[in-house]
Amino acid sequence: MMRAERAIATVVGSAVGDALGAPFEFGLPGAFSARFPEPGCGGEMCGGGGWEPGEVTDDTQMAVLVAESLLQRGGLDLPDVFARFQRWAAAEPKDIGLQTEDVLTNGMPWDLAAAVHFQVNHRAAGNGSLMRASTSAVYFAPGRSTSAVTQTRSPR
């Protein structure tokens, strides 16, 4: 599988998990089990918590933007990714984290926006970058042959 295909597959797989979990995000512990006491959800996406069945959150929407940039720019172009994020935020998405919104709309360049947010608010609590990291990680991961060589050696 080519690296572009791996990146796309990563986004698709993450999107499925995101759509499955979105109705339960920020919910109370046990909310899923209370709603679905039997294993599974009948094999279908279920909505709830303000989400339509199969609808994804800002995490997937932003991961798609990273993937599009990687594919169209042929690599990581941080100003391009930031510009895509800014256009997305300007379109008033249904869901956007407070820190993400502030960084994307404060009018500062990409390499200063988060630092200024931290200086002003004295905290950086966002985990959204983790949700988008897999796309870049898979895109830039070495081929399977390298992994096979480094991971199949026996410990002595």
PDB file of C-alpha atoms in Angstrom:
ATOM      1  CA  MET A   1       0.000   0.000   0.000  1.00  0.00           C
ATOM      2  CA  MET A   2       1.390   3.406  -0.959  1.00  0.00           C
ATOM      3  CA  ARG A   3       1.828   6.038   1.727  1.00  0.00           C
ATOM      4  CA  ALA A   4      -0.993   8.197   0.333  1.00  0.00           C
ATOM      5  CA  GLU A   5      -3.312   5.190   0.515  1.00  0.00           C
ATOM      6  CA  ARG A   6      -2.198   4.500   4.107  1.00  0.00           C
ATOM      7  CA  ALA A   7      -2.924   8.112   5.055  1.00  0.00           C
ATOM      8  CA  ILE A   8      -6.386   7.947   3.470  1.00  0.00           C
ATOM      9  CA  ALA A   9      -7.131   4.606   5.161  1.00  0.00           C
ATOM     10  CA  THR A  10      -6.081   6.099   8.489  1.00  0.00           C
ATOM     11  CA  VAL A  11      -8.487   9.005   8.071  1.00  0.00           C
ATOM     12  CA  VAL A  12     -11.339   6.694   7.026  1.00  0.00           C
ATOM     13  CA  GLY A  13     -10.750   4.335   9.961  1.00  0.00           C
ATOM     14  CA  SER A  14     -10.538   7.225  12.395  1.00  0.00           C
ATOM     15  CA  ALA A  15     -13.683   8.763  10.912  1.00  0.00           C
ATOM     16  CA  VAL A  16     -15.638   5.576  11.555  1.00  0.00           C
ATOM     17  CA  GLY A  17     -14.483   5.511  15.177  1.00  0.00           C
ATOM     18  CA  ASP A  18     -15.224   9.212  15.536  1.00  0.00           C
ATOM     19  CA  ALA A  19     -18.751   8.822  14.147  1.00  0.00           C
ATOM     20  CA  LEU A  20     -19.393   5.876  16.456  1.00  0.00           C
ATOM     21  CA  GLY A  21     -18.146   7.754  19.511  1.00  0.00           C
ATOM     22  CA  ALA A  22     -19.422  11.266  18.774  1.00  0.00           C
ATOM     23  CA  PRO A  23     -22.840  10.748  20.409  1.00  0.00           C
ATOM     24  CA  PHE A  24     -21.077   9.841  23.658  1.00  0.00           C
ATOM     25  CA  GLU A  25     -18.360  12.510  23.710  1.00  0.00           C
ATOM     26  CA  PHE A  26     -18.425  14.484  26.949  1.00  0.00           C
ATOM     27  CA  GLY A  27     -21.115  12.146  28.279  1.00  0.00           C
ATOM     28  CA  LEU A  28     -21.297  10.745  31.749  1.00  0.00           C
ATOM     29  CA  PRO A  29     -19.494   7.498  32.496  1.00  0.00           C
ATOM     30  CA  GLY A  30     -21.738   4.577  31.624  1.00  0.00           C
ATOM     31  CA  ALA A  31     -23.862   6.558  29.149  1.00  0.00           C
ATOM     32  CA  PHE A  32     -23.091   4.157  26.317  1.00  0.00           C
ATOM     33  CA  SER A  33     -23.826   1.053  28.392  1.00  0.00           C
ATOM     34  CA  ALA A  34     -27.063   2.562  29.679  1.00  0.00           C
ATOM     35  CA  ARG A  35     -28.241   3.342  26.159  1.00  0.00           C
ATOM     36  CA  PHE A  36     -27.072   0.040  24.680  1.00  0.00           C
ATOM     37  CA  PRO A  37     -27.109  -2.647  27.369  1.00  0.00           C
ATOM     38  CA  GLU A  38     -26.624  -5.366  24.744  1.00  0.00           C
ATOM     39  CA  PRO A  39     -23.359  -5.564  22.802  1.00  0.00           C
ATOM     40  CA  GLY A  40     -23.381  -3.616  19.542  1.00  0.00           C
ATOM     41  CA  CYS A  41     -25.735  -1.068  18.133  1.00  0.00           C
ATOM     42  CA  GLY A  42     -27.641  -3.236  15.685  1.00  0.00           C
ATOM     43  CA  GLY A  43     -24.858  -2.880  13.122  1.00  0.00           C
ATOM     44  CA  GLU A  44     -25.759   0.732  12.350  1.00  0.00           C
ATOM     45  CA  MET A  45     -24.430   4.138  13.240  1.00  0.00           C
ATOM     46  CA  CYS A  46     -26.483   5.770  15.946  1.00  0.00           C
ATOM     47  CA  GLY A  47     -26.888   9.456  16.542  1.00  0.00           C
ATOM     48  CA  GLY A  48     -27.360  11.380  19.724  1.00  0.00           C
ATOM     49  CA  GLY A  49     -25.819  14.167  21.737  1.00  0.00           C
ATOM     50  CA  GLY A  50     -26.492  16.589  18.901  1.00  0.00           C
ATOM     51  CA  TRP A  51     -24.967  14.323  16.231  1.00  0.00           C
ATOM     52  CA  GLU A  52     -26.687  12.671  13.309  1.00  0.00           C
ATOM     53  CA  PRO A  53     -25.954   8.976  12.701  1.00  0.00           C
ATOM     54  CA  GLY A  54     -22.554   8.726  11.022  1.00  0.00           C
ATOM     55  CA  GLU A  55     -21.695  12.393  11.547  1.00  0.00           C
ATOM     56  CA  VAL A  56     -18.066  13.106  12.437  1.00  0.00           C
ATOM     57  CA  THR A  57     -16.624  15.714  14.782  1.00  0.00           C
ATOM     58  CA  ASP A  58     -14.088  18.471  14.311  1.00  0.00           C
ATOM     59  CA  ASP A  59     -11.328  15.916  14.871  1.00  0.00           C
ATOM     60  CA  THR A  60     -12.135  14.092  11.631  1.00  0.00           C
ATOM     61  CA  GLN A  61     -12.907  17.271   9.723  1.00  0.00           C
ATOM     62  CA  MET A  62      -9.464  18.628  10.570  1.00  0.00           C
ATOM     63  CA  ALA A  63      -7.736  15.281   9.892  1.00  0.00           C
ATOM     64  CA  VAL A  64      -9.257  15.347   6.402  1.00  0.00           C
ATOM     65  CA  LEU A  65      -7.785  18.818   5.885  1.00  0.00           C
ATOM     66  CA  VAL A  66      -4.342  17.541   6.922  1.00  0.00           C
ATOM     67  CA  ALA A  67      -4.660  14.593   4.517  1.00  0.00           C
ATOM     68  CA  GLU A  68      -5.786  16.846   1.663  1.00  0.00           C
ATOM     69  CA  SER A  69      -2.834  19.140   2.237  1.00  0.00           C
ATOM     70  CA  LEU A  70      -0.354  16.242   2.388  1.00  0.00           C
ATOM     71  CA  LEU A  71      -1.679  14.819  -0.861  1.00  0.00           C
ATOM     72  CA  GLN A  72      -2.025  18.098  -2.751  1.00  0.00           C
ATOM     73  CA  ARG A  73       1.238  19.649  -1.549  1.00  0.00           C
ATOM     74  CA  GLY A  74       3.273  16.421  -1.679  1.00  0.00           C
ATOM     75  CA  GLY A  75       4.356  16.699   1.941  1.00  0.00           C
ATOM     76  CA  LEU A  76       3.877  18.666   5.107  1.00  0.00           C
ATOM     77  CA  ASP A  77       3.299  22.357   4.407  1.00  0.00           C
ATOM     78  CA  LEU A  78       2.385  23.877   7.776  1.00  0.00           C
ATOM     79  CA  PRO A  79       1.282  27.284   6.444  1.00  0.00           C
ATOM     80  CA  ASP A  80      -1.043  25.476   4.002  1.00  0.00           C
ATOM     81  CA  VAL A  81      -2.487  23.260   6.752  1.00  0.00           C
ATOM     82  CA  PHE A  82      -3.040  26.314   8.963  1.00  0.00           C
ATOM     83  CA  ALA A  83      -4.744  28.210   6.118  1.00  0.00           C
ATOM     84  CA  ARG A  84      -7.062  25.245   5.546  1.00  0.00           C
ATOM     85  CA  PHE A  85      -7.855  25.137   9.260  1.00  0.00           C
ATOM     86  CA  GLN A  86      -8.577  28.881   9.229  1.00  0.00           C
ATOM     87  CA  ARG A  87     -10.993  28.574   6.285  1.00  0.00           C
ATOM     88  CA  TRP A  88     -12.702  25.675   8.052  1.00  0.00           C
ATOM     89  CA  ALA A  89     -13.049  27.689  11.292  1.00  0.00           C
ATOM     90  CA  ALA A  90     -14.380  30.703   9.371  1.00  0.00           C
ATOM     91  CA  ALA A  91     -17.172  28.504   7.994  1.00  0.00           C
ATOM     92  CA  GLU A  92     -18.465  28.130  11.575  1.00  0.00           C
ATOM     93  CA  PRO A  93     -18.334  24.350  11.961  1.00  0.00           C
ATOM     94  CA  LYS A  94     -20.831  22.644  14.235  1.00  0.00           C
ATOM     95  CA  ASP A  95     -18.099  21.661  16.685  1.00  0.00           C
ATOM     96  CA  ILE A  96     -14.819  23.436  17.403  1.00  0.00           C
ATOM     97  CA  GLY A  97     -12.785  23.456  20.595  1.00  0.00           C
ATOM     98  CA  LEU A  98     -12.312  26.754  22.419  1.00  0.00           C
ATOM     99  CA  GLN A  99      -8.519  26.698  22.129  1.00  0.00           C
ATOM    100  CA  THR A 100      -8.665  25.650  18.473  1.00  0.00           C
ATOM    101  CA  GLU A 101     -11.097  28.435  17.664  1.00  0.00           C
ATOM    102  CA  ASP A 102      -8.976  31.037  19.428  1.00  0.00           C
ATOM    103  CA  VAL A 103      -5.753  29.954  17.703  1.00  0.00           C
ATOM    104  CA  LEU A 104      -7.373  29.841  14.264  1.00  0.00           C
ATOM    105  CA  THR A 105      -9.238  33.127  14.523  1.00  0.00           C
ATOM    106  CA  ASN A 106      -6.836  35.415  16.407  1.00  0.00           C
ATOM    107  CA  GLY A 107      -5.317  36.704  13.153  1.00  0.00           C
ATOM    108  CA  MET A 108      -1.777  35.642  13.968  1.00  0.00           C
ATOM    109  CA  PRO A 109       0.531  33.568  11.763  1.00  0.00           C
ATOM    110  CA  TRP A 110       0.529  29.813  12.284  1.00  0.00           C
ATOM    111  CA  ASP A 111       3.862  29.709  14.090  1.00  0.00           C
ATOM    112  CA  LEU A 112       2.846  32.289  16.724  1.00  0.00           C
ATOM    113  CA  ALA A 113      -0.877  31.718  17.261  1.00  0.00           C
ATOM    114  CA  ALA A 114      -0.662  28.802  19.715  1.00  0.00           C
ATOM    115  CA  ALA A 115       2.247  30.325  21.648  1.00  0.00           C
ATOM    116  CA  VAL A 116       0.343  33.574  22.137  1.00  0.00           C
ATOM    117  CA  HIS A 117      -2.755  31.655  23.249  1.00  0.00           C
ATOM    118  CA  PHE A 118      -0.643  29.879  25.868  1.00  0.00           C
ATOM    119  CA  GLN A 119       0.962  33.132  27.078  1.00  0.00           C
ATOM    120  CA  VAL A 120      -2.422  34.799  27.499  1.00  0.00           C
ATOM    121  CA  ASN A 121      -4.325  31.861  28.998  1.00  0.00           C
ATOM    122  CA  HIS A 122      -1.454  30.144  30.830  1.00  0.00           C
ATOM    123  CA  ARG A 123      -2.719  26.757  29.764  1.00  0.00           C
ATOM    124  CA  ALA A 124      -2.846  24.507  26.753  1.00  0.00           C
ATOM    125  CA  ALA A 125      -5.396  21.797  27.369  1.00  0.00           C
ATOM    126  CA  GLY A 126      -6.214  20.782  23.842  1.00  0.00           C
ATOM    127  CA  ASN A 127      -5.802  17.196  22.674  1.00  0.00           C
ATOM    128  CA  GLY A 128      -6.986  17.786  19.123  1.00  0.00           C
ATOM    129  CA  SER A 129      -3.515  17.623  17.637  1.00  0.00           C
ATOM    130  CA  LEU A 130      -3.332  14.029  18.814  1.00  0.00           C
ATOM    131  CA  MET A 131      -6.484  13.246  16.840  1.00  0.00           C
ATOM    132  CA  ARG A 132      -4.840  14.562  13.674  1.00  0.00           C
ATOM    133  CA  ALA A 133      -1.322  13.221  14.244  1.00  0.00           C
ATOM    134  CA  SER A 134      -2.009   9.740  12.885  1.00  0.00           C
ATOM    135  CA  THR A 135      -2.561  11.070   9.364  1.00  0.00           C
ATOM    136  CA  SER A 136       0.902  12.628   9.191  1.00  0.00           C
ATOM    137  CA  ALA A 137       2.536   9.780  11.100  1.00  0.00           C
ATOM    138  CA  VAL A 138       1.236   7.169   8.681  1.00  0.00           C
ATOM    139  CA  TYR A 139       2.028   9.340   5.660  1.00  0.00           C
ATOM    140  CA  PHE A 140       5.648   9.744   6.734  1.00  0.00           C
ATOM    141  CA  ALA A 141       6.175   6.274   8.212  1.00  0.00           C
ATOM    142  CA  PRO A 142       8.920   4.243   6.583  1.00  0.00           C
ATOM    143  CA  GLY A 143       7.922   1.300   4.455  1.00  0.00           C
ATOM    144  CA  ARG A 144       6.963  -2.036   5.945  1.00  0.00           C
ATOM    145  CA  SER A 145      10.299  -3.541   4.955  1.00  0.00           C
ATOM    146  CA  THR A 146      12.133  -1.190   7.328  1.00  0.00           C
ATOM    147  CA  SER A 147       9.733  -2.065  10.107  1.00  0.00           C
ATOM    148  CA  ALA A 148      10.170  -5.778   9.462  1.00  0.00           C
ATOM    149  CA  VAL A 149      13.952  -5.473   9.688  1.00  0.00           C
ATOM    150  CA  THR A 150      13.919  -3.488  12.919  1.00  0.00           C
ATOM    151  CA  GLN A 151      11.110  -5.352  14.673  1.00  0.00           C
ATOM    152  CA  THR A 152      11.904  -8.999  13.975  1.00  0.00           C
ATOM    153  CA  ARG A 153      15.232  -9.229  15.757  1.00  0.00           C
ATOM    154  CA  SER A 154      15.174 -11.498  18.781  1.00  0.00           C
ATOM    155  CA  PRO A 155      16.239 -10.105  22.144  1.00  0.00           C
ATOM    156  CA  ARG A 156      19.339 -11.787  23.577  1.00  0.00           C
TER     157      ARG A 156
END
